[in-house]
Short mmCIF file of C-alpha atoms (C1' of nucleotides) in Angstrom, two decimals:
data_model
loop_
_atom_site.label_atom_id
_atom_site.label_comp_id
_atom_site.label_asym_id
_atom_site.label_seq_id
_atom_site.Cartn_x
_atom_site.Cartn_y
_atom_site.Cartn_z
CA MET A 861 1.98 -28.18 -18.00
CA THR A 862 2.41 -25.60 -20.74
CA GLU A 863 5.64 -24.82 -22.08
CA ILE A 864 5.33 -21.38 -20.55
CA ALA A 865 4.91 -22.66 -17.26
CA SER A 866 7.84 -25.01 -17.50
CA ASP A 867 10.18 -22.35 -18.99
CA LEU A 868 9.07 -19.97 -16.35
CA LEU A 869 9.68 -22.35 -13.47
CA ARG A 870 13.07 -23.31 -14.75
CA TRP A 871 14.08 -19.72 -14.80
CA TYR A 872 12.61 -19.32 -11.28
CA ASP A 873 14.58 -22.34 -9.87
CA ARG A 874 17.73 -20.27 -10.73
CA HIS A 875 16.61 -16.53 -10.29
CA ALA A 876 14.14 -16.38 -7.60
CA ARG A 877 14.44 -13.39 -5.59
CA SER A 878 15.40 -13.95 -1.78
CA LEU A 879 12.95 -12.27 0.19
CA PRO A 880 12.35 -12.35 4.11
CA TRP A 881 8.86 -13.75 3.83
CA ARG A 882 10.07 -16.71 1.47
CA SER A 883 11.08 -20.01 2.78
CA ALA A 884 14.69 -20.75 2.11
CA PRO A 885 15.44 -22.24 -1.21
CA GLY A 886 15.09 -25.98 -1.19
CA THR A 887 12.71 -26.07 1.86
CA ASN A 888 8.98 -26.30 1.66
CA ALA A 889 7.92 -24.61 4.79
CA ALA A 890 6.04 -21.44 4.02
CA ASP A 891 4.47 -20.06 7.14
CA PRO A 892 0.98 -19.09 6.45
CA TYR A 893 1.36 -16.22 8.99
CA ARG A 894 4.41 -14.69 7.30
CA VAL A 895 2.69 -15.36 3.80
CA TRP A 896 -0.42 -13.54 4.85
CA LEU A 897 1.34 -10.67 6.52
CA SER A 898 3.70 -10.06 3.49
CA GLU A 899 0.64 -10.22 1.18
CA ILE A 900 -1.19 -7.57 2.96
CA MET A 901 1.74 -5.34 3.33
CA LEU A 902 2.60 -5.79 -0.48
CA GLN A 903 -0.80 -4.57 -1.51
CA GLN A 904 -0.08 -1.70 -3.79
CA THR A 905 3.27 -1.24 -1.97
CA THR A 906 6.84 -1.76 -3.20
CA VAL A 907 8.98 -4.62 -1.94
CA ALA A 908 11.54 -2.13 -0.65
CA ALA A 909 9.13 -0.25 1.43
CA VAL A 910 7.73 -3.51 2.90
CA LYS A 911 10.95 -5.08 3.92
CA PRO A 912 11.62 -3.03 7.23
CA TYR A 913 7.89 -3.21 8.12
CA PHE A 914 7.82 -6.93 7.77
CA GLU A 915 11.00 -7.37 9.99
CA LYS A 916 9.38 -4.99 12.54
CA PHE A 917 6.14 -6.78 12.74
CA THR A 918 7.45 -10.29 12.88
CA ALA A 919 9.88 -9.23 15.61
CA LEU A 920 7.08 -7.60 17.62
CA TRP A 921 4.45 -10.31 16.87
CA PRO A 922 5.93 -13.55 15.78
CA ASP A 923 2.76 -15.44 15.23
CA VAL A 924 -1.09 -14.80 14.72
CA ALA A 925 -1.84 -15.33 18.37
CA ALA A 926 0.74 -12.64 19.33
CA LEU A 927 -0.71 -10.19 16.77
CA ALA A 928 -4.32 -10.96 17.73
CA ALA A 929 -3.47 -9.93 21.43
CA ALA A 930 -1.81 -6.79 20.46
CA ASP A 931 -3.23 -3.26 21.26
CA ASP A 932 -4.79 -1.54 18.40
CA ALA A 933 -2.80 1.77 19.01
CA ASP A 934 0.49 -0.28 18.91
CA VAL A 935 -0.21 -1.92 15.61
CA MET A 936 -1.52 1.32 14.03
CA SER A 937 1.72 3.00 15.17
CA ALA A 938 4.00 0.24 13.76
CA TRP A 939 2.12 0.44 10.62
CA ALA A 940 2.58 4.28 10.41
CA GLY A 941 4.22 5.48 7.19
CA LEU A 942 3.39 2.46 5.11
CA GLY A 943 0.01 3.87 3.93
CA TYR A 944 -3.47 2.53 3.16
CA TYR A 945 -4.28 2.25 6.86
CA ALA A 946 -7.43 0.21 6.40
CA ARG A 947 -4.88 -2.57 5.85
CA ALA A 948 -3.73 -2.21 9.37
CA ARG A 949 -7.29 -2.10 10.78
CA ASN A 950 -8.24 -5.28 8.72
CA LEU A 951 -4.88 -6.94 9.60
CA LEU A 952 -5.92 -6.88 13.41
CA ALA A 953 -9.49 -7.84 12.79
CA CYS A 954 -8.32 -10.80 10.56
CA ALA A 955 -5.72 -12.02 13.18
CA ARG A 956 -8.45 -11.88 15.87
CA VAL A 957 -10.88 -13.97 13.70
CA VAL A 958 -8.19 -16.54 12.95
CA ALA A 959 -6.95 -16.71 16.58
CA ALA A 960 -10.53 -17.15 17.93
CA GLN A 961 -12.45 -19.06 15.13
CA HIS A 962 -9.80 -21.16 13.40
CA GLU A 963 -7.81 -22.36 16.33
CA GLY A 964 -4.84 -20.07 15.49
CA GLY A 965 -4.56 -21.41 11.88
CA PHE A 966 -5.74 -19.94 8.63
CA PRO A 967 -8.33 -21.42 6.50
CA GLU A 968 -6.64 -23.39 3.68
CA SER A 969 -9.41 -22.73 1.06
CA GLU A 970 -9.83 -19.79 -1.21
CA ALA A 971 -13.28 -19.27 -0.12
CA GLY A 972 -12.48 -19.48 3.68
CA LEU A 973 -9.72 -16.97 3.08
CA ARG A 974 -11.63 -14.67 1.08
CA ALA A 975 -14.23 -14.44 3.90
CA LEU A 976 -11.36 -12.72 6.15
CA PRO A 977 -11.09 -9.00 6.66
CA GLY A 978 -8.57 -7.53 4.18
CA ILE A 979 -8.35 -10.66 1.97
CA GLY A 980 -9.78 -10.24 -1.56
CA PHE A 981 -9.59 -12.45 -4.63
CA TYR A 982 -5.82 -11.89 -5.16
CA THR A 983 -4.81 -12.46 -1.73
CA ALA A 984 -6.79 -15.46 -1.17
CA ALA A 985 -5.40 -17.08 -4.24
CA ALA A 986 -1.92 -16.24 -3.37
CA ILE A 987 -2.12 -17.69 0.17
CA ALA A 988 -3.74 -20.67 -0.91
CA ALA A 989 -1.11 -21.30 -3.59
CA ILE A 990 1.93 -20.09 -1.78
CA ALA A 991 1.22 -21.29 1.84
CA PHE A 992 -0.83 -24.20 1.18
CA GLY A 993 0.17 -25.57 -2.03
CA GLN A 994 -3.11 -25.40 -3.77
CA ARG A 995 -3.60 -24.85 -7.43
CA ALA A 996 -5.05 -21.28 -7.54
CA VAL A 997 -5.11 -18.59 -10.29
CA VAL A 998 -3.07 -15.68 -8.84
CA VAL A 999 -3.56 -12.46 -10.70
CA ASP A 1000 -1.85 -9.18 -9.55
CA GLY A 1001 -0.54 -6.15 -11.27
CA ASN A 1002 2.55 -7.95 -12.43
CA VAL A 1003 0.54 -10.96 -13.87
CA GLU A 1004 -1.81 -8.57 -15.75
CA ARG A 1005 1.32 -6.95 -17.38
CA VAL A 1006 3.01 -10.16 -18.16
CA VAL A 1007 -0.11 -11.91 -19.54
CA SER A 1008 -1.26 -9.03 -21.54
CA ARG A 1009 2.24 -8.90 -23.15
CA LEU A 1010 2.36 -12.74 -23.77
CA PHE A 1011 -0.86 -12.68 -25.49
CA ALA A 1012 -0.81 -9.11 -26.89
CA VAL A 1013 -4.11 -8.17 -25.35
CA GLU A 1014 -5.18 -4.90 -26.84
CA THR A 1015 -8.38 -4.47 -24.44
CA PRO A 1016 -7.49 -1.78 -22.09
CA LEU A 1017 -7.66 -2.21 -18.26
CA PRO A 1018 -9.50 -2.48 -16.16
CA GLY A 1019 -11.91 -3.94 -18.79
CA ALA A 1020 -9.44 -6.52 -19.75
CA LYS A 1021 -9.43 -8.09 -16.34
CA PRO A 1022 -11.76 -11.08 -16.94
CA ALA A 1023 -9.85 -12.06 -20.29
CA LEU A 1024 -6.46 -11.74 -18.48
CA TYR A 1025 -7.87 -13.91 -15.64
CA ALA A 1026 -8.86 -16.48 -18.14
CA LEU A 1027 -5.57 -16.43 -19.91
CA THR A 1028 -3.67 -16.70 -16.55
CA ASN A 1029 -5.87 -19.76 -15.76
CA GLY A 1030 -4.83 -21.30 -19.12
CA ILE A 1031 -1.17 -21.31 -18.36
CA THR A 1032 -1.16 -21.84 -14.47
CA PRO A 1033 0.12 -25.32 -13.70
CA HIS A 1034 -1.49 -27.81 -11.22
CA ALA A 1035 1.93 -28.61 -9.77
CA ARG A 1036 3.89 -25.71 -8.16
CA SER A 1037 1.09 -23.18 -8.62
CA GLY A 1038 2.52 -21.11 -5.73
CA ASP A 1039 6.05 -21.22 -7.25
CA PHE A 1040 4.34 -20.23 -10.66
CA ALA A 1041 2.60 -17.30 -9.18
CA GLN A 1042 5.69 -16.03 -7.52
CA ALA A 1043 7.70 -16.59 -10.79
CA MET A 1044 5.31 -14.56 -12.61
CA MET A 1045 5.61 -11.68 -9.95
CA ASP A 1046 9.38 -11.79 -9.91
CA LEU A 1047 9.51 -11.70 -13.71
CA GLY A 1048 7.16 -8.74 -13.73
CA ALA A 1049 9.18 -7.03 -11.20
CA THR A 1050 12.54 -7.56 -12.61
CA ILE A 1051 12.28 -8.29 -16.42
CA CYS A 1052 8.94 -7.69 -17.55
CA THR A 1053 8.83 -4.14 -16.17
CA PRO A 1054 6.31 -1.57 -17.04
CA ARG A 1055 8.92 0.60 -18.88
CA ASN A 1056 11.95 -0.71 -20.84
CA PRO A 1057 11.32 -4.42 -20.32
CA ALA A 1058 14.48 -6.56 -20.58
CA CYS A 1059 13.25 -8.79 -23.35
CA ALA A 1060 16.63 -9.79 -24.24
CA ILE A 1061 17.23 -11.81 -21.06
CA CYS A 1062 13.36 -12.88 -20.68
CA PRO A 1063 12.83 -16.63 -20.38
CA LEU A 1064 9.37 -16.25 -22.15
CA ARG A 1065 10.60 -14.15 -25.12
CA SER A 1066 10.01 -16.99 -27.53
CA HIS A 1067 6.28 -17.35 -26.38
CA CYS A 1068 5.59 -13.54 -26.19
CA ALA A 1069 3.33 -11.79 -28.67
CA ALA A 1070 4.15 -8.32 -27.53
CA PHE A 1071 7.70 -8.97 -28.07
CA ARG A 1072 6.97 -9.95 -31.77
CA THR A 1073 5.17 -6.63 -32.19
CA GLY A 1074 8.31 -4.94 -31.54
CA ALA A 1075 6.78 -2.62 -28.93
CA PRO A 1076 6.21 -4.81 -25.73
CA ALA A 1077 6.13 -1.80 -23.47
CA GLN A 1078 2.83 -0.48 -25.02
CA PHE A 1079 1.13 -3.36 -23.07
CA PRO A 1080 -1.07 -3.50 -21.06
CA PHE A 1081 -3.39 -0.79 -22.62
CA LYS A 1082 -4.85 1.28 -19.93
CA ALA A 1083 -7.94 3.63 -19.59
CA ALA A 1084 -7.33 7.28 -19.35
CA LYS A 1085 -6.83 8.56 -15.88
CA LYS A 1086 -8.73 11.51 -14.22
CA ALA A 1087 -6.96 14.70 -13.19
CA ARG A 1088 -6.08 15.00 -9.54
CA PRO A 1089 -7.95 17.62 -7.72
CA GLN A 1090 -6.03 20.29 -5.48
CA ARG A 1091 -7.39 20.77 -1.90
CA PHE A 1092 -6.41 23.02 0.93
CA GLY A 1093 -6.48 22.79 4.58
CA THR A 1094 -4.87 24.07 7.98
CA ILE A 1095 -3.32 21.91 10.49
CA PHE A 1096 -3.22 23.32 14.17
CA TRP A 1097 0.07 23.02 16.15
CA LEU A 1098 -1.11 23.68 19.75
CA GLU A 1099 1.72 23.74 22.49
CA ARG A 1100 1.36 23.63 26.13
CA ASP A 1101 4.65 23.10 28.51
CA GLY A 1102 6.41 21.12 25.89
CA ASP A 1103 3.53 19.06 24.71
CA VAL A 1104 1.70 19.24 21.47
CA LEU A 1105 -1.92 18.35 21.04
CA LEU A 1106 -2.60 15.15 18.94
CA VAL A 1107 -5.95 13.64 18.11
CA ARG A 1108 -7.01 10.26 16.90
CA ARG A 1109 -8.82 10.15 13.49
CA PRO A 1110 -12.21 8.47 13.04
CA ASP A 1111 -11.98 4.89 11.98
CA LYS A 1112 -13.40 5.29 8.75
CA GLY A 1113 -11.96 7.40 5.88
CA LEU A 1114 -8.72 8.88 5.05
CA LEU A 1115 -5.90 7.94 7.62
CA GLY A 1116 -8.67 6.31 9.60
CA GLY A 1117 -7.75 5.28 12.94
CA MET A 1118 -4.37 7.18 13.03
CA ARG A 1119 -3.01 9.62 15.49
CA ALA A 1120 -2.76 12.96 13.74
CA LEU A 1121 -2.41 16.58 14.27
CA PRO A 1122 -5.86 18.51 14.46
CA THR A 1123 -6.91 19.89 11.14
CA GLY A 1124 -9.78 21.97 9.83
CA PRO A 1125 -11.81 20.79 6.77
CA TRP A 1126 -10.08 20.13 3.55
CA ALA A 1127 -11.65 22.39 0.90
CA ASP A 1128 -11.32 23.60 -2.55
CA ALA A 1129 -9.95 26.90 -1.21
CA PRO A 1130 -7.89 27.67 1.96
CA PRO A 1131 -10.27 27.39 5.02
CA GLY A 1132 -8.48 29.65 7.43
CA MET A 1133 -8.94 29.00 10.98
CA MET A 1134 -12.12 27.02 10.72
CA ASP A 1135 -12.37 24.24 13.35
CA ALA A 1136 -9.35 25.24 15.30
CA PRO A 1137 -9.20 23.10 18.43
CA ALA A 1138 -8.90 26.07 20.99
CA ASP A 1139 -9.53 29.71 21.33
CA ALA A 1140 -6.06 30.95 21.07
CA ASP A 1141 -3.82 33.59 19.37
CA TRP A 1142 -3.10 31.56 16.33
CA VAL A 1143 -0.10 32.63 14.11
CA LEU A 1144 -0.09 31.44 10.62
CA GLY A 1145 3.35 30.00 9.23
CA GLY A 1146 4.82 31.32 6.09
CA GLU A 1147 5.30 27.97 4.61
CA THR A 1148 2.83 25.43 3.59
CA VAL A 1149 3.15 21.54 3.43
CA SER A 1150 2.24 19.95 0.24
CA HIS A 1151 1.29 16.18 0.09
CA VAL A 1152 -0.04 14.07 -2.73
CA PHE A 1153 -2.77 11.34 -2.15
CA THR A 1154 -3.95 8.78 -4.51
CA HIS A 1155 -6.97 10.95 -5.35
CA PHE A 1156 -6.24 14.47 -4.42
CA ALA A 1157 -3.12 16.80 -3.68
CA LEU A 1158 -3.29 18.80 -0.43
CA ASP A 1159 -1.73 21.95 0.55
CA LEU A 1160 -1.78 22.65 4.26
CA ALA A 1161 -0.99 25.81 6.03
CA ILE A 1162 0.38 25.53 9.61
CA ALA A 1163 -1.31 27.57 12.41
CA ARG A 1164 0.49 27.71 15.56
CA ALA A 1165 -0.45 28.64 19.13
CA ALA A 1166 0.73 28.19 22.73
CA LEU A 1167 -1.25 27.75 25.93
CA GLU A 1168 -0.28 28.80 29.39
CA LYS A 1169 1.48 26.10 31.39
CA GLY A 1170 -1.02 24.38 33.43
CA CYS A 1171 -3.96 25.95 31.35
CA ALA A 1172 -6.97 23.85 32.05
CA GLY A 1173 -9.49 22.85 29.32
CA ASN A 1174 -11.37 20.07 27.87
CA TRP A 1175 -9.61 18.97 24.68
CA ASP A 1176 -10.63 16.04 22.60
CA GLY A 1177 -7.11 14.68 22.13
CA GLU A 1178 -3.76 13.91 23.94
CA TRP A 1179 -0.91 15.94 25.03
CA TRP A 1180 2.22 14.61 23.43
CA PRO A 1181 5.88 15.39 24.29
CA MET A 1182 7.21 17.50 21.28
CA ASP A 1183 10.51 15.83 21.58
CA ARG A 1184 9.08 12.32 21.31
CA LEU A 1185 6.86 12.86 18.13
CA ASP A 1186 8.76 10.18 16.24
CA ALA A 1187 6.99 7.64 18.66
CA ALA A 1188 3.63 8.87 17.90
CA GLY A 1189 3.16 6.88 14.77
CA LEU A 1190 1.93 9.77 12.76
CA PRO A 1191 1.07 9.20 9.01
CA SER A 1192 3.71 10.72 6.63
CA VAL A 1193 1.61 13.83 5.99
CA PHE A 1194 1.36 14.72 9.67
CA ALA A 1195 5.21 13.90 10.17
CA LYS A 1196 6.02 16.29 7.43
CA ALA A 1197 3.93 19.03 8.93
CA ALA A 1198 5.34 18.48 12.38
CA ARG A 1199 8.89 18.70 11.09
CA LYS A 1200 8.15 22.01 9.35
CA ALA A 1201 6.29 23.43 12.42
CA LEU A 1202 9.16 22.60 14.54
CA GLU A 1203 11.59 24.22 12.26
CA GLU A 1204 9.60 27.54 12.13
CA ILE A 1205 9.45 27.46 15.94
CA VAL A 1206 13.27 27.57 16.06
"C1'" DG B 1382 -18.82 -0.25 -11.15
"C1'" DA B 1383 -16.65 3.67 -9.91
"C1'" DA B 1384 -14.41 6.07 -6.31
"C1'" DA B 1385 -11.92 5.97 -1.88
"C1'" DC B 1386 -7.87 4.73 -0.07
"C1'" DG B 1387 -0.93 6.58 1.06
"C1'" DT B 1388 3.47 6.70 0.16
"C1'" DG B 1389 8.12 7.33 -1.91
"C1'" DG B 1390 11.07 5.95 -5.63
"C1'" DA B 1391 11.95 6.24 -10.65
"C1'" DC B 1392 12.31 8.55 -14.97
"C1'" DT C 735 8.25 18.99 -12.05
"C1'" DG C 736 4.90 16.18 -13.25
"C1'" DT C 737 3.55 11.60 -14.05
"C1'" DC C 738 3.61 6.79 -13.39
"C1'" DC C 739 3.85 3.10 -10.66
"C1'" DA C 740 3.97 -0.89 -6.52
"C1'" DA C 741 2.18 -8.51 -4.52
"C1'" DG C 742 -5.52 -4.62 -3.93
"C1'" DT C 743 -9.74 -4.31 -1.05
"C1'" DT C 744 -13.84 -2.11 0.38
"C1'" DT C 745 -18.15 0.35 -0.20
#
DNA sequence: GAAACGTGGAC
DNA sequence: TGTCCAAGTTT
């Protein structure tokens, strides 16, 4: 074992974070279901955001068989607000494959895990190491940052990924590789942070080439980002007798599979009343709703209309009680728009 | 390999 | 206020 690994594990034994999906200190009973669930939720998502969702999911569905038997709509609603909704669709698909084809247990090999929906190279390695005690090279964003600093890697990301993987492989021990991976992530999250790393208390300071340069925060180098385009759209708030019309978005694409307010197209200029869900006297609200996605920003106008009580018609959606919208499982952008629409009504 | 894919908190 | 960022995967 390298000195880096032994120093890090010694630090981890004293300073490991206590997290709901980790087994209690001193025990060695990581539940693969909980490890898997937490790893999926933690993809591109902060620990603070994940905690309440993890508690909710494990309370509703305590094991993979329970989750596999759940209704799609219930799982999507429970995931609402956490983002990256393809994860929730893949979560269910994965649970059903595991329950049906693996006798309720997850495969233990990286290759077997990698074949499941929603499990890529990182997650397969993490589960193999953390839940099954296998020696695996676990490289996430934290590890990339820590390793790029340890070795002062000047190649910018993402091009540096193969080199960072090889360097991580070189310091990953055969014993306790799951603890090593979690220790690297704890270190990256609490000490070797993106800005203002706390080198003064870092257990790996004496091994760190970036520390010796005097400017550790400049690592990892990154390629320049592209500008985020601005788009515009209209959401349609259609009332009828205390209900509002909701739709289910297509499975593929943005906010796929989620319940939503009807919208028109999202375009480079405000599209007005295009694609309104009904022929009605639409009134455009005074304010817009702004929301920022990963790859574009959106400005939504709110058009409101009311239909006669008992008005018949053929709508592609469901009428939902306006005072129960919290239970609809709307993605944040629509929850935000709904709040604004309700404010304007009053 | 690049682009798509959410959200909220920190600075 | 704008930018960056968080335990990535899929197409």
